[in-house]
CSV table of C-alpha atoms in Angstrom, one decimal:
chain,number,residue,atom,x,y,z
A,2,MET,CA,94.3,136.5,140.5
A,3,LEU,CA,94.4,135.1,137.0
A,4,GLY,CA,91.4,137.3,136.0
A,5,LEU,CA,93.1,140.4,137.1
A,6,ASN,CA,96.3,139.5,135.1
A,7,ILE,CA,94.2,139.0,132.0
A,8,PHE,CA,92.6,142.4,132.2
A,9,ARG,CA,96.0,144.0,132.9
A,10,LEU,CA,97.4,142.2,129.8
A,11,ILE,CA,94.5,143.5,127.7
A,12,GLY,CA,95.2,147.0,129.0
A,13,ASP,CA,98.9,146.8,128.3
A,14,LEU,CA,98.1,145.5,124.8
A,15,PHE,CA,95.8,148.4,124.0
A,16,SER,CA,98.3,150.9,125.5
A,17,MET,CA,101.0,149.6,123.2
A,18,LEU,CA,98.7,149.5,120.1
A,19,LEU,CA,97.5,153.1,120.7
A,20,LYS,CA,101.0,154.6,121.2
A,21,PRO,CA,101.3,155.9,117.6
A,22,PHE,CA,98.0,157.8,118.0
A,23,GLU,CA,99.3,159.4,121.2
A,24,TRP,CA,102.5,160.4,119.3
A,25,ILE,CA,100.4,161.9,116.5
A,26,ARG,CA,98.3,163.8,119.1
A,27,LEU,CA,101.1,165.1,121.2
A,28,THR,CA,103.9,165.7,118.6
A,29,LEU,CA,102.6,166.0,115.0
A,30,ALA,CA,99.3,167.8,115.7
A,31,LYS,CA,101.0,170.7,117.4
A,32,GLY,CA,102.5,171.9,114.2
A,33,ASP,CA,101.1,174.1,111.4
A,34,ALA,CA,99.4,171.2,109.7
A,35,GLY,CA,97.8,170.0,112.9
A,36,TRP,CA,94.2,169.4,111.6
A,37,TRP,CA,95.4,167.5,108.6
A,38,THR,CA,97.8,165.3,110.5
A,39,SER,CA,95.2,164.6,113.2
A,40,ASN,CA,92.5,163.6,110.7
A,41,ALA,CA,94.7,161.8,108.2
A,42,VAL,CA,94.0,158.5,110.1
A,43,ASN,CA,90.3,159.2,110.0
A,44,TRP,CA,90.3,159.8,106.3
A,45,LEU,CA,92.3,156.6,105.8
A,46,PHE,CA,89.8,154.6,107.8
A,47,LEU,CA,86.9,156.2,105.9
A,48,LEU,CA,88.6,155.4,102.5
A,49,VAL,CA,89.1,151.7,103.5
A,50,LEU,CA,85.5,151.6,104.8
A,51,ILE,CA,84.2,152.9,101.5
A,52,LEU,CA,86.3,150.5,99.5
A,53,LEU,CA,85.1,147.5,101.6
A,54,LEU,CA,81.5,148.6,101.3
A,55,GLY,CA,81.8,148.8,97.5
A,56,TYR,CA,83.3,145.3,97.4
A,57,TRP,CA,80.6,144.0,99.6
A,58,MET,CA,77.8,145.5,97.5
A,59,GLY,CA,79.5,144.2,94.3
A,60,GLN,CA,79.5,140.7,95.8
A,61,ALA,CA,75.9,141.0,96.9
A,62,LEU,CA,74.9,142.1,93.4
A,63,LYS,CA,76.8,139.2,91.9
A,64,PHE,CA,75.0,136.6,94.1
A,65,LYS,CA,71.7,138.2,93.5
A,66,ARG,CA,72.2,137.9,89.7
A,67,GLU,CA,73.2,134.3,90.0
A,68,GLY,CA,70.2,133.5,92.1
A,69,THR,CA,72.3,132.1,95.0
A,70,GLU,CA,71.5,134.8,97.5
A,71,ASP,CA,70.2,133.5,100.8
A,72,ARG,CA,66.8,135.2,101.3
A,73,ALA,CA,66.0,133.6,104.6
């Protein structure tokens, strides 16, 4: 019974976390700027991903120049 309650809790958590996306899909995306509002979240995620990738590559280059890179 405990296992079932854990999965129900996880389902409720994700249902609560995804409510804003449902609101965007059902309310905002029906207007004139539907494509832009629907994909604004995707563009935001892409921007964050590009920034993090740039930071990661900068750190990798720094460690390579210092000679402390783990080449195992």
